[in-house]
Structures are given as structure tokens and as C-alpha cells.
Short mmCIF file of C-alpha atoms and ligand atoms in Angstrom, two decimals:
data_model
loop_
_atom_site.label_atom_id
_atom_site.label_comp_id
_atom_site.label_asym_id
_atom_site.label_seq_id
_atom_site.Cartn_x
_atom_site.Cartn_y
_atom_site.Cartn_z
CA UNK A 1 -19.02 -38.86 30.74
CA UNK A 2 -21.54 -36.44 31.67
CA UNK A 3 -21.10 -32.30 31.31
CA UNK A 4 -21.27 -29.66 34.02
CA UNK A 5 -21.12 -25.79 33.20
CA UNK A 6 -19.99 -22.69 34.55
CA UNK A 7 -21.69 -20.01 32.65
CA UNK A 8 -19.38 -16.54 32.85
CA UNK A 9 -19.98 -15.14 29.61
CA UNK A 10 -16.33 -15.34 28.08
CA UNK A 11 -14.90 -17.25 30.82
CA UNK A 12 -17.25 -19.94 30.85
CA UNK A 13 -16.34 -24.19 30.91
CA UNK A 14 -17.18 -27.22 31.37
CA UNK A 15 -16.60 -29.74 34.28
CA UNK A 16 -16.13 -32.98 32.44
CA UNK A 17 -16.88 -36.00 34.83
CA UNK A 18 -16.31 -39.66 34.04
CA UNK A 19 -14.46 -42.54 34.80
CA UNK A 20 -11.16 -43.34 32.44
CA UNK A 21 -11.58 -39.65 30.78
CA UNK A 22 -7.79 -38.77 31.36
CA UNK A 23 -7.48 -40.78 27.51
CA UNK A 24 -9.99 -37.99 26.23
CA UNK A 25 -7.56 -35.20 27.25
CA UNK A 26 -5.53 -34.73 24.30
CA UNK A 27 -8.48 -34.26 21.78
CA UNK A 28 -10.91 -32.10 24.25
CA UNK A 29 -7.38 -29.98 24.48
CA UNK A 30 -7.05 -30.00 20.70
CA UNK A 31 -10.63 -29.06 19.95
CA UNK A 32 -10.37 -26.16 21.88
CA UNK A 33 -7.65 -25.09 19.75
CA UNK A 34 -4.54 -25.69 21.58
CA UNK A 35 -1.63 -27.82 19.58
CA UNK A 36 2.26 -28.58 20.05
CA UNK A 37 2.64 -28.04 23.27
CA UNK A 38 1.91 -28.28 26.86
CA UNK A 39 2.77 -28.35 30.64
CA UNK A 40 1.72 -30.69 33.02
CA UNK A 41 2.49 -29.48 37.17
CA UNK A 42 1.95 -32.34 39.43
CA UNK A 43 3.16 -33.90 42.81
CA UNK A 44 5.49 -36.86 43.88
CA UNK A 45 2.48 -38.88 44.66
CA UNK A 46 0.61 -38.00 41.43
CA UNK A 47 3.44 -38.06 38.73
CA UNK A 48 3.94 -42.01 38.90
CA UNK A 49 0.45 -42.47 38.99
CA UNK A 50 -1.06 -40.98 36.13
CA UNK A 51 1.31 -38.28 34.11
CA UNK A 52 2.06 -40.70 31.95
CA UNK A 53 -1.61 -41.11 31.13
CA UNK A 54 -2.59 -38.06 30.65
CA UNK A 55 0.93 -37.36 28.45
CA UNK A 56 -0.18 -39.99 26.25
CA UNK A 57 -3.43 -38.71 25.46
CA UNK A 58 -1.73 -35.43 24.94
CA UNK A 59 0.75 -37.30 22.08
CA UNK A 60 -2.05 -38.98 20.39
CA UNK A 61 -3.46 -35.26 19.10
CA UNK A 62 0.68 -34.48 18.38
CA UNK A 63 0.92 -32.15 21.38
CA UNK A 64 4.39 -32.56 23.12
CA UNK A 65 4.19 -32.34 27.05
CA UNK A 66 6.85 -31.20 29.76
CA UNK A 67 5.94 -32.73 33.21
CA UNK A 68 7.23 -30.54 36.16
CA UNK A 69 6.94 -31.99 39.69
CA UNK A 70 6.34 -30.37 43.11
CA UNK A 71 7.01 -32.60 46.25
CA UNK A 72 3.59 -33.68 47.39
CA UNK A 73 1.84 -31.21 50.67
CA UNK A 74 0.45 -28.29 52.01
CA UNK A 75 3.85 -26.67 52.54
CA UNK A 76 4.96 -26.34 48.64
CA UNK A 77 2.26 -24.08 48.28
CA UNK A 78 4.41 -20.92 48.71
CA UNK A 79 5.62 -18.13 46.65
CA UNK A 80 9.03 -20.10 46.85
CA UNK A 81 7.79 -22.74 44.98
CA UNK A 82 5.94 -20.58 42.41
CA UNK A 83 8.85 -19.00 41.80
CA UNK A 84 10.90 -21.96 41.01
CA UNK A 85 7.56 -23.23 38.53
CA UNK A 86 8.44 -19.83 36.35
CA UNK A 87 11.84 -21.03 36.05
CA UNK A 88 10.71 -24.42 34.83
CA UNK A 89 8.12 -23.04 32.64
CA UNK A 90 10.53 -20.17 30.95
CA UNK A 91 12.83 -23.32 30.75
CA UNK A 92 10.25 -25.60 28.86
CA UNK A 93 10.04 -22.51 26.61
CA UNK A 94 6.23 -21.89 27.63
CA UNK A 95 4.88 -19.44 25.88
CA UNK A 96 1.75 -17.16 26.59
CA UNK A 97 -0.78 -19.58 24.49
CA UNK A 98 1.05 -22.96 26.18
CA UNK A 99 -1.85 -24.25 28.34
CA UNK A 100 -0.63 -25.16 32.06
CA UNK A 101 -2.41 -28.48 33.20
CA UNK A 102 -2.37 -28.97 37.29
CA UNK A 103 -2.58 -32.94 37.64
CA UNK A 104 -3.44 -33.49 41.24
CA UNK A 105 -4.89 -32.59 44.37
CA UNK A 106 -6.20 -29.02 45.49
CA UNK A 107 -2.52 -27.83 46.36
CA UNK A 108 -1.16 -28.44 42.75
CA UNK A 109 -4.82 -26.80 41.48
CA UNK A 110 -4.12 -23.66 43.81
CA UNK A 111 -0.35 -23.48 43.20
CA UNK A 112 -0.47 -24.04 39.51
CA UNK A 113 -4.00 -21.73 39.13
CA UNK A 114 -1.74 -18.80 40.75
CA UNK A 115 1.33 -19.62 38.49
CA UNK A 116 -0.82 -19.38 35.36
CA UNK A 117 -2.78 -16.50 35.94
CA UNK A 118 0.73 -14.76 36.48
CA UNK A 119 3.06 -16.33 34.10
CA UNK A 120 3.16 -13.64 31.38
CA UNK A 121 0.19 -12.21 32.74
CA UNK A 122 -1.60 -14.78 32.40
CA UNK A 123 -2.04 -18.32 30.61
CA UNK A 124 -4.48 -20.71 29.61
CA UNK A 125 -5.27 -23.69 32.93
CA UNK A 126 -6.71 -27.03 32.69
CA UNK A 127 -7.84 -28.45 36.22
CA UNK A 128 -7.27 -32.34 35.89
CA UNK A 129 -8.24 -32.88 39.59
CA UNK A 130 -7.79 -36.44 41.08
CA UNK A 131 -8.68 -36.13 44.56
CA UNK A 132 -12.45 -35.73 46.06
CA UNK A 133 -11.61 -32.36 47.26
CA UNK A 134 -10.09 -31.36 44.19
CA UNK A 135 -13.06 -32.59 42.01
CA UNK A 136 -16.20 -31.43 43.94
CA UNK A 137 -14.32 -28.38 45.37
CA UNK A 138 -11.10 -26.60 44.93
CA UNK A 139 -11.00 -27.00 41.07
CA UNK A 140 -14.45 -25.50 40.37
CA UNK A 141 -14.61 -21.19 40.82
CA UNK A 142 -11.30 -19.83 40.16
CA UNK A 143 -10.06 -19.05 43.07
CA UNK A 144 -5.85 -19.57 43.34
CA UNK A 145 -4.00 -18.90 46.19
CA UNK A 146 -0.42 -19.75 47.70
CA UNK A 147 0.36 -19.38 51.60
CA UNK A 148 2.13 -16.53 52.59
CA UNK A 149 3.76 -16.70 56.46
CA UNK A 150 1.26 -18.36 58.47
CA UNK A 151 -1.79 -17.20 56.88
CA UNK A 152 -3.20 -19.53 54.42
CA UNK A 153 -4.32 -18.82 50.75
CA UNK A 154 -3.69 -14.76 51.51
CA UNK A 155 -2.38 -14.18 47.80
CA UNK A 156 -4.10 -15.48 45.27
CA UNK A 157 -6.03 -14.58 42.36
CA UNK A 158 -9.25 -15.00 40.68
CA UNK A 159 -8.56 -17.01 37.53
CA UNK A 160 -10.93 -19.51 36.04
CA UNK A 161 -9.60 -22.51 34.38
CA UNK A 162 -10.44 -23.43 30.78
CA UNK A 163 -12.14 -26.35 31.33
CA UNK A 164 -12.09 -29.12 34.40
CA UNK A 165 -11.24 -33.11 33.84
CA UNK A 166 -12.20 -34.84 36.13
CA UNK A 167 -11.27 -38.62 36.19
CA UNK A 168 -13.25 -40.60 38.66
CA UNK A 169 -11.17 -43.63 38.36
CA UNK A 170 -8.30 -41.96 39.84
CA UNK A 171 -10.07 -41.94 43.00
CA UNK A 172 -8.72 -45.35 43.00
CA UNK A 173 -5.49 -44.58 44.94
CA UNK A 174 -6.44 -41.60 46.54
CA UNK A 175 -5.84 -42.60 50.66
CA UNK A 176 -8.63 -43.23 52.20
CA UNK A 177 -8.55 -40.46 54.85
CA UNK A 178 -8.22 -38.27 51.85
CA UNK A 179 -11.43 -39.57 50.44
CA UNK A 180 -12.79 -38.62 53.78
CA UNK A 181 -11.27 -35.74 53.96
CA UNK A 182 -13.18 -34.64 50.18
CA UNK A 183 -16.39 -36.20 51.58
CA UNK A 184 -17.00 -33.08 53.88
CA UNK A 185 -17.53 -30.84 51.51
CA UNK A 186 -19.64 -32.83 49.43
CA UNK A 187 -21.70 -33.21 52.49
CA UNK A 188 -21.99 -29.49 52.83
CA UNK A 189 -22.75 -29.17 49.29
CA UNK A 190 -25.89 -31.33 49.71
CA UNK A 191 -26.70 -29.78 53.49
CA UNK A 192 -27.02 -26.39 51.82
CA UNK A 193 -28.37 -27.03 48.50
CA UNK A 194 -29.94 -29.99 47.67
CA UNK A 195 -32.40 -32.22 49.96
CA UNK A 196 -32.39 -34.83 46.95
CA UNK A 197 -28.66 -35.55 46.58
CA UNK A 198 -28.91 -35.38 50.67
CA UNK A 199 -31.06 -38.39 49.98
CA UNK A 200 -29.02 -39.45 48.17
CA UNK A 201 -25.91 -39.64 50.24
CA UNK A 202 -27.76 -41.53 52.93
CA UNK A 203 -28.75 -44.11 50.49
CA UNK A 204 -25.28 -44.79 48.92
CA UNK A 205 -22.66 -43.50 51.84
CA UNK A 206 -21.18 -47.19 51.93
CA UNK A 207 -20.64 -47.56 48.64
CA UNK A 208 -19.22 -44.07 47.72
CA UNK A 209 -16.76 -45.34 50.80
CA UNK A 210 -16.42 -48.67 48.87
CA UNK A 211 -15.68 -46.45 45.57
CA UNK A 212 -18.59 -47.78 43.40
CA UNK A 213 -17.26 -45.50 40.20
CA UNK A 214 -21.19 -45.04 39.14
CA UNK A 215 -21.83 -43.07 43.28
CA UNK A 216 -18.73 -41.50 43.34
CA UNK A 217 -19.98 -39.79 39.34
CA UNK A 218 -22.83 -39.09 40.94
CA UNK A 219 -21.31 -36.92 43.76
CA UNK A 220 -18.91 -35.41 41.87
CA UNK A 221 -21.38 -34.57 39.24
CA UNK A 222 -24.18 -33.48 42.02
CA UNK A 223 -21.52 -31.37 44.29
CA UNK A 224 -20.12 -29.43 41.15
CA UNK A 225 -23.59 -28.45 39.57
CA UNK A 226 -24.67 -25.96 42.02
CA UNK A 227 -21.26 -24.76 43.18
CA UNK A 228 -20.84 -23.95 39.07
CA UNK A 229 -24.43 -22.54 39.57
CA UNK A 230 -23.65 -20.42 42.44
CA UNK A 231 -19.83 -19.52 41.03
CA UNK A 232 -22.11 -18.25 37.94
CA UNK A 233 -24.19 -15.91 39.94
CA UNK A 234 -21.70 -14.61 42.55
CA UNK A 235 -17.73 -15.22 41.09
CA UNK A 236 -15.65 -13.40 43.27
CA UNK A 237 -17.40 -13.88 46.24
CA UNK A 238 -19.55 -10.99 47.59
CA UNK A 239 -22.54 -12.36 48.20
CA UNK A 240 -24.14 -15.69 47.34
CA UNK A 241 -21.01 -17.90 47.03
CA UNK A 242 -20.74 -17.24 51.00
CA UNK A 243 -22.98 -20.33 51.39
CA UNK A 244 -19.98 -22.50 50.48
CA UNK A 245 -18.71 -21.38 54.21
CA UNK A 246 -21.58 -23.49 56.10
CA UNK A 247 -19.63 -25.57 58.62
CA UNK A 248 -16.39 -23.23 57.96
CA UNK A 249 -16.68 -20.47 60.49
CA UNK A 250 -16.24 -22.91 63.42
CA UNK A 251 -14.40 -25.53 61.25
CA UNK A 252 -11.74 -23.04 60.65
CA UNK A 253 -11.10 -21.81 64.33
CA UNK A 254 -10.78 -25.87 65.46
CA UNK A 255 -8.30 -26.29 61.99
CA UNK A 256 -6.20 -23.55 63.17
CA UNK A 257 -6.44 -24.50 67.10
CA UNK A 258 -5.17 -28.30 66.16
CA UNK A 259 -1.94 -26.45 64.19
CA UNK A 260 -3.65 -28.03 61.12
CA UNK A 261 -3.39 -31.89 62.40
CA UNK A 262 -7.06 -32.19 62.54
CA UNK A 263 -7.40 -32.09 58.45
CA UNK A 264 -9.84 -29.61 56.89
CA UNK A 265 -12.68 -31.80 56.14
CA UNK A 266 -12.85 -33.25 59.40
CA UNK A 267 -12.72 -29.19 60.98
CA UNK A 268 -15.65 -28.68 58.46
CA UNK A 269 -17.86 -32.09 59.60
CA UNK A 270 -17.19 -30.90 63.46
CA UNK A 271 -18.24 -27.46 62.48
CA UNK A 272 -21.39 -28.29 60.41
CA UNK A 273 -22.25 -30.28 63.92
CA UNK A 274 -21.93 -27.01 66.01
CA UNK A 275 -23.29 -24.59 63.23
CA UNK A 276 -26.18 -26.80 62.80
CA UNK A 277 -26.72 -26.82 66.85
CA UNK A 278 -26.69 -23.09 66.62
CA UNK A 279 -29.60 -23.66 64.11
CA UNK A 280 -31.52 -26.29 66.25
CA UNK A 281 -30.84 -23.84 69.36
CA UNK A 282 -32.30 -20.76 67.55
CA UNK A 283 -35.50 -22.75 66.29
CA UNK A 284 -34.67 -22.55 62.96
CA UNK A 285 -33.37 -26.58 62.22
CA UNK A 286 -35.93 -29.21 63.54
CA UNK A 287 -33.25 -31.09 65.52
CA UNK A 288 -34.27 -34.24 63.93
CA UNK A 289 -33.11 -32.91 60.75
CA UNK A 290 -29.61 -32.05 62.36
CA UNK A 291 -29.71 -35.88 63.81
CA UNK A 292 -29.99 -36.85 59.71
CA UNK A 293 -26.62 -34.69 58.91
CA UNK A 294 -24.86 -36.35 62.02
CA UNK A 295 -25.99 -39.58 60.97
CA UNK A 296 -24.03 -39.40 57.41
CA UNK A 297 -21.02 -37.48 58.43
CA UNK A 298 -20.73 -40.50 60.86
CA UNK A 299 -20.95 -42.68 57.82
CA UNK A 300 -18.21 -41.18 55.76
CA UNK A 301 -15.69 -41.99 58.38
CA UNK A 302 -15.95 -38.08 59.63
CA UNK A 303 -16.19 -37.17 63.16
CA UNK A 304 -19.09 -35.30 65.30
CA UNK A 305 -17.42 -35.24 68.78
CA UNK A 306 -14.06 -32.81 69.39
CA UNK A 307 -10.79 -34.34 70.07
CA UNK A 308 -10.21 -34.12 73.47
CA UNK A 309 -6.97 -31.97 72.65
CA UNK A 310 -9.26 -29.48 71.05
CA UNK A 311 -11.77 -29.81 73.78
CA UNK A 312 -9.34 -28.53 76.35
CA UNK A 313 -8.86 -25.60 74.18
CA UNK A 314 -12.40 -24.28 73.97
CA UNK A 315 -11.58 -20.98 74.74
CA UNK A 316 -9.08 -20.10 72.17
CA UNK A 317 -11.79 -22.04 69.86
CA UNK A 318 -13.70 -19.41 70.72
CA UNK A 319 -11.85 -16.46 70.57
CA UNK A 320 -10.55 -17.67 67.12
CA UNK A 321 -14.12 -17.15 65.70
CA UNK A 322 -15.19 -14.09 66.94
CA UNK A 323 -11.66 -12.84 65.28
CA UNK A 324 -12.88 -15.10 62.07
CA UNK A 325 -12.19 -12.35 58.63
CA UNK A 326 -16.14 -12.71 58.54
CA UNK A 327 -17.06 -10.86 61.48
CA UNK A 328 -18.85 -7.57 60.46
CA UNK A 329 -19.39 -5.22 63.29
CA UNK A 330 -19.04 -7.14 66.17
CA UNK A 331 -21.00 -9.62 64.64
CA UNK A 332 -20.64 -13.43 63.71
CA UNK A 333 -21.32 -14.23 60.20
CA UNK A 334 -22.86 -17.73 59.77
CA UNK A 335 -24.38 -19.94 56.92
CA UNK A 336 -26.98 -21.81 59.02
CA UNK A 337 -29.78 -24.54 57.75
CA UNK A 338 -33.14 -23.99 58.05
CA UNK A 339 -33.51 -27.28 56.60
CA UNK A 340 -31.34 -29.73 54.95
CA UNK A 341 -30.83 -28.28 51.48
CA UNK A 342 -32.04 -24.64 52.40
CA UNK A 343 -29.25 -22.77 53.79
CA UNK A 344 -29.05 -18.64 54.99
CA UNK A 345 -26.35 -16.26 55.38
CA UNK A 346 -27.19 -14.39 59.11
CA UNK A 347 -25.18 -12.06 61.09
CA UNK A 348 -27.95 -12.05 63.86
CA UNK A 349 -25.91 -15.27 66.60
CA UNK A 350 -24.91 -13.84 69.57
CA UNK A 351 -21.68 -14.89 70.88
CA UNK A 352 -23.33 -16.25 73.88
CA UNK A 353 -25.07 -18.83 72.01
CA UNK A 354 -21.85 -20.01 70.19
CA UNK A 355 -19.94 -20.44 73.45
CA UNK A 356 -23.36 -22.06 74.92
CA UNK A 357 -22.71 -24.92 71.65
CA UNK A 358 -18.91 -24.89 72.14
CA UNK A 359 -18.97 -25.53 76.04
CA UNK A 360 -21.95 -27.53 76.19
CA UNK A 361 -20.68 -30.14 73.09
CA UNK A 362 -21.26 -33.55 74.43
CA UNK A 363 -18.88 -36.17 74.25
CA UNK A 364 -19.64 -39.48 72.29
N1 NAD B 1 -9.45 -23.07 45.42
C1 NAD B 1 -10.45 -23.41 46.18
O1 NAD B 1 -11.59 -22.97 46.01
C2 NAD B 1 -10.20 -24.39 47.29
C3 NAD B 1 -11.26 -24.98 47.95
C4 NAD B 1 -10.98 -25.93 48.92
C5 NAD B 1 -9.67 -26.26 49.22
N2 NAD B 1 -8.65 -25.65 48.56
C6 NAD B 1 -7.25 -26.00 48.83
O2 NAD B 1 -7.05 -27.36 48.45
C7 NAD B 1 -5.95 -27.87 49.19
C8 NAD B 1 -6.30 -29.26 49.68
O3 NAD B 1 -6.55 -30.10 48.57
P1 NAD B 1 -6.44 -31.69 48.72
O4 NAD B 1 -7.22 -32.11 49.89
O5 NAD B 1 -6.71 -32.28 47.40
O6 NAD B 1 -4.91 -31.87 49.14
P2 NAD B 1 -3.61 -32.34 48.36
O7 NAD B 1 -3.48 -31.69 47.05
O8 NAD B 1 -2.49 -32.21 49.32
O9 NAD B 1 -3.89 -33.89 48.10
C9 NAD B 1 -3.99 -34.76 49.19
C10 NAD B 1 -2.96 -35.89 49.09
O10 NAD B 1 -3.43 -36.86 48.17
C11 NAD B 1 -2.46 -37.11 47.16
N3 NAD B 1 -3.22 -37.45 45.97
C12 NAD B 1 -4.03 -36.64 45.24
N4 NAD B 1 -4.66 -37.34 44.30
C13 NAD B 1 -4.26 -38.63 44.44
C14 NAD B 1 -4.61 -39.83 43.78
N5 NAD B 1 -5.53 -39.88 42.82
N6 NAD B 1 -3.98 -40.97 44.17
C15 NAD B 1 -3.08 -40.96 45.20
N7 NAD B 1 -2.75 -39.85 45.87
C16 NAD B 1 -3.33 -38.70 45.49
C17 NAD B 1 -1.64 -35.86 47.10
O11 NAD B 1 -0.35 -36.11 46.58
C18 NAD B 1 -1.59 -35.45 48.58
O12 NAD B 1 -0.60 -36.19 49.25
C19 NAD B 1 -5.66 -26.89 50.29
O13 NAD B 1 -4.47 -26.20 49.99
C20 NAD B 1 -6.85 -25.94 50.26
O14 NAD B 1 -6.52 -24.62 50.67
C21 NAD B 1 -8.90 -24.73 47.60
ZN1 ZN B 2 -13.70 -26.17 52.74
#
């Protein structure tokens, strides 16, 4: 089991990574003074899987659990469904010291994050993440959210959880396009960070595909150090934690244009492709280097070439990111590379060269 932490002064934790750590639970729960009793919010898929697990570990250190499940997807991630989780957790008698555990994916981390930081104004969280995206992403930085109309994670809250578990074995039975899906952002971690673990991914791609427990650690462990790292320095966002966006100001305009069938990582691989063309196009990424990033997100099962649905739709593409919430003044905000594992925020690409990338994509 190794240790990551997120240094915030009162609010700090730790990331615990390892393989068969659900077990540990119970006594890392009890050491950190919690006893009696607790809630575990999970999903359909997730419940037969591993509540159990983690419920035992809980019993072993005498604290009784009440498991409350959400139907599995995107959709339950609404203010409806919050609002039936205060029902259950008034009905399990939760109290303000009752720690919440959110057993899952990133929807049950974002859903049950929001519920416990407004529950009686607040209660403790436990992230027990068990998909790749949950692990090396959405469970690290305290940021909960719940989709409101169409717009996506528009109320939310900042609320850090108490500590993070995550269990690499229960990659095991994550789907595979889900373990793609994850892979993006670990990608992006290393594109923007860390040349190294960039290494690194070339190196071991196949067998983080194959799930070798000892790679997928090592990703977990290498994609949560400097997001804890950069969630330390910058927590709610307003400067430094904008690197975390590389490959998200185009990857969210293709998300949206697809109506959300081309999943999120795969949006984020196509638009680290065109951001880092932007790059190669403005002399700041030796195209070689950009070659090197296509070559792994090709490896992770990821693609580099648009749909030709989204193709046809280049325009609205477009349009979609000049309207992207991170335009300042007329002005598109991108995290480009200069290299792999150096990354800058810049405000300074016309929107002539993004439509010159967008139109002039080639096909593969
Ligand atoms: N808070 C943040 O900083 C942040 C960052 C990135 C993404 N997110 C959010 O995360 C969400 C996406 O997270 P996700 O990709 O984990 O989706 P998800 O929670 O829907 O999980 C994907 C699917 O895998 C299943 N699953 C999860 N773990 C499993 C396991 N071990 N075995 C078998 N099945 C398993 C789930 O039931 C679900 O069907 C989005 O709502 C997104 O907005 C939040
Ligand atoms: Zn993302």
C-alpha cells in the first residue's frame, strides 16, 4: 500500500493506494476516530461487487453499516436523487459525525461528495473509488457536483473528503471501455506533468491494458501525486489547477456535439490530439513529441481521428469552443505543451488557428 497526500492545512488526507485494501477500511476508519456507525452510497453495478467487502471490514472494528444504492449512470446524478439520499440517510438515523462512504465510480463520488457536504451542513466523506477515473481523477480535489437541466456539474460544492481508498484490485471488473475511458486522464496527467511517468506509460501501456495490479499502482499512484500537489497549491481552482483542462477545451465541445455518446475520455484523447497540434502549429511542441502522445493514446484503446459523425459537425465544434466558460475577452483559454511533461496556461490562440486544426484534421 503506498501513501499519497493532499496537504490543506486542516483539510488535509491521504490517498491510500493498493491492491486488496478495501479489508483495511474498517481500522483506517476507526483510527481516525470514527466508531458505530456508517453509510455506504453505491450503484447497481458496484453494490454486488464489493459492499459486502468493504461492510465487513467496517464490522471487524464494530462499526455497523447501512448500504444505500443509486441505479448505476450519468443520469442519477441530479438534485432528484440527492434528495431522495437525505431521506435514506435521515432514515438510517445519520447523524452529523456518521461518515458517508461513496463506493464506486466518479458519479457516486460527485453525487455522494455533494450530499455530504450538505447533509446537516456538512459530514465527514470517504472516497472508496473503484474505477480508473474515479481513482486518478474525480476522487482527488474536492470538487462535488450534481447536473442541473442540461448543464453538467453546475451545482456543486467544494468539499474535500477525509481520506481516499483506493483498491486497485477492483479494477478487476471495471469494463474495459471504462478502463479506457480512466486512461485519458492519466495520460494527460503525465502529458502535463511528468516526462518520467510519460516514460513510463509507453513502456507498460499493454500491461496496464492487461491489468498487471503492480502498473496499474503505479498509475494510480503517479496520476494522484501531482494532482494532490497541484490541488495543494491552487484548491478551488483559480489558477494553477487549470492545467488539469489540457485536452478539455476541445474535448468538451466534441463531448457535447456527440450528445455525450462519444464518452469523456475519448473527447479528452481527441482533444489532447488537436490542442497539441495547436502547440506543434505555434512552434512551441516539436511535432515529434506530439507523434509520442499519439502513439500511447493509440495504445490505450483511445482514439486520435474524429468520428465521422463529429466530423460533419465541425462547425458547431467550433462554435462550441469559442462559447467554452473559459473564454476571457474574446479569447481562447488553452493548456498547451511545450513539451511532454511541461504544460502552460495561454490565452494568446487565435481562433483562426483552431479552426485551421479542426478543418484540416486528417483522417486515419
Ligand atoms: N469531481 C471531479 O473532479 C471529477 C473529475 C472527473 C470526472 N468527474 C465526474 O465523474 C463522472 C464519471 O466517472 P466514471 O467514469 O467513474 O463513471 P461512473 O461512475 O458512471 O462509472 C462507470 C461505470 O462503471 C461501473 N463501475 C465502476 N466501478 C466498477 C467496478 N470496479 N467494477 C464494475 N463496474 C464498475 C459503474 O457502475 C458505471 O456503470 C462524471 O459524472 C464526471 O463529471 C468528476
Ligand atoms: Zn476530464
Amino acid at each position: 500500500m503506498k501513501i499519497v497526500k493532499v496537504e490543506l492545512g486542516e483539510n488535509s488526507y491521504e490517498i491510500r493506494v493498493g491492491a486488496g485494501i478495501l479489508a483495511d477500511a474498517g481500522s483506517w476508519l476507526k483510527e481516525k476516530g470514527f466508531s458505530r456507525k456508517a453509510v455506504i452510497i453505491t450503484d447497481t453495478n458496484v453494490e454486488p461487487l464489493y459492499a459486502a467487502a468493504l461492510e465487513k471490514s467496517l464490522a471487524k472494528v464494530n462499526i455497523k453499516t447501512n448500504v444505500i444504492e443509486i441505479p448505476a449512470g450519468e443520469e442519477q446524478k441530479t438534485l432528484e436523487t440527492a434528495g431522495s439520499l437525505y431521506k435514506k440517510l435521515a432514515a438510517a438515523y445519520a447523524e452529523r459525525s456518521t461518515p458517508v462512504l461513496a463506493l464506486g465510480g466518479g458519479v457516486v463520488g460527485d453525487l455522494t461528495g455533494f450530499v455530504s457536504a450538505t447533509y446537516m451542513r456538512g459530514v465527514p466523506f470517504v472516497q472508496v473509488p473503484t474505477s480508473l477515473l474515479a481513482m486518478v481523477d474525480s476522487s482527488v480535489g474536492g470538487k462535488t457536483a450534481v447536473d442541473h437541466g442540461r448543464m453538467k456539474n453546475i451545482v456543486g460544492a467544494f468539499y474535500q473528503p477525509r481520506m481516499v481508498i483506493a483498491d486497485i484490485d477492483t479494477l478487476k471488473t471495471l469494463p474495459r471501455e471504462e478502463l479506457i475511458n480512466g486512461m485519458a486522464e492519466v495520460i494527460k496527467m503525465a502529458a502535463i506533468g511528468d516526462k518520467g511517468f510519460f516514460e513510463f506509460l509507453e513502456g507498460h501501456m499493454k500491461q496496464a491494458m492487461a491489468l498487471d495490479p503492480a502498473v496499474l499502482e503505479e498509475i494510480v499512484i503517479k496520476s494522484t501525486t501531482p494532482k494532490a500537489g497541484i490541488v495543494s497549491r491552487d484548491e478551488r481552482e483559480s489558477g494553477e489547477r487549470m492545467v488539469l483542462n489540457h485536452g478539455h477545451t476541445i474535448g468538451h465541445a466534441i463531448e457535447a456535439i456527440s450528445s455525450f455518446k462519444i464518452k469523456h475520455g475519448q473527447a479528452v484523447a481527441l482533444g489532447m490530439v488537436a490542442e497539441n497540434q495547436i502547440a506543434v502549429k505555434l512552434g512551441m511542441l516539436p511535432e515529434a513529441e506530439a507523434a509520442r502522445i499519439e502513439e500511447v493514446i493509440k495504445l490505450a484503446g483511445l482514439p486520435t481521428a474524429l468520428p465521422d459523425f463529429v466530423s460533419k459537425e465541425k462547425d458547431k465544434v467550433f462554435e462550441l469552443i469559442k462559447h467554452d466558460k473559459k473564454v476571457l475577452n474574446d479569447r481562447i483559454r488553452f493548456v498547451l505543451l511545450q513539451d511532454i511533461g511541461r504544460a502552460f496556461i495561454t490565452d494568446d490562440v487565435k481562433p483562426e488557428l483552431v479552426k485551421e486544426v479542426l478543418f484540416g484534421w486528417r483522417k486515419t
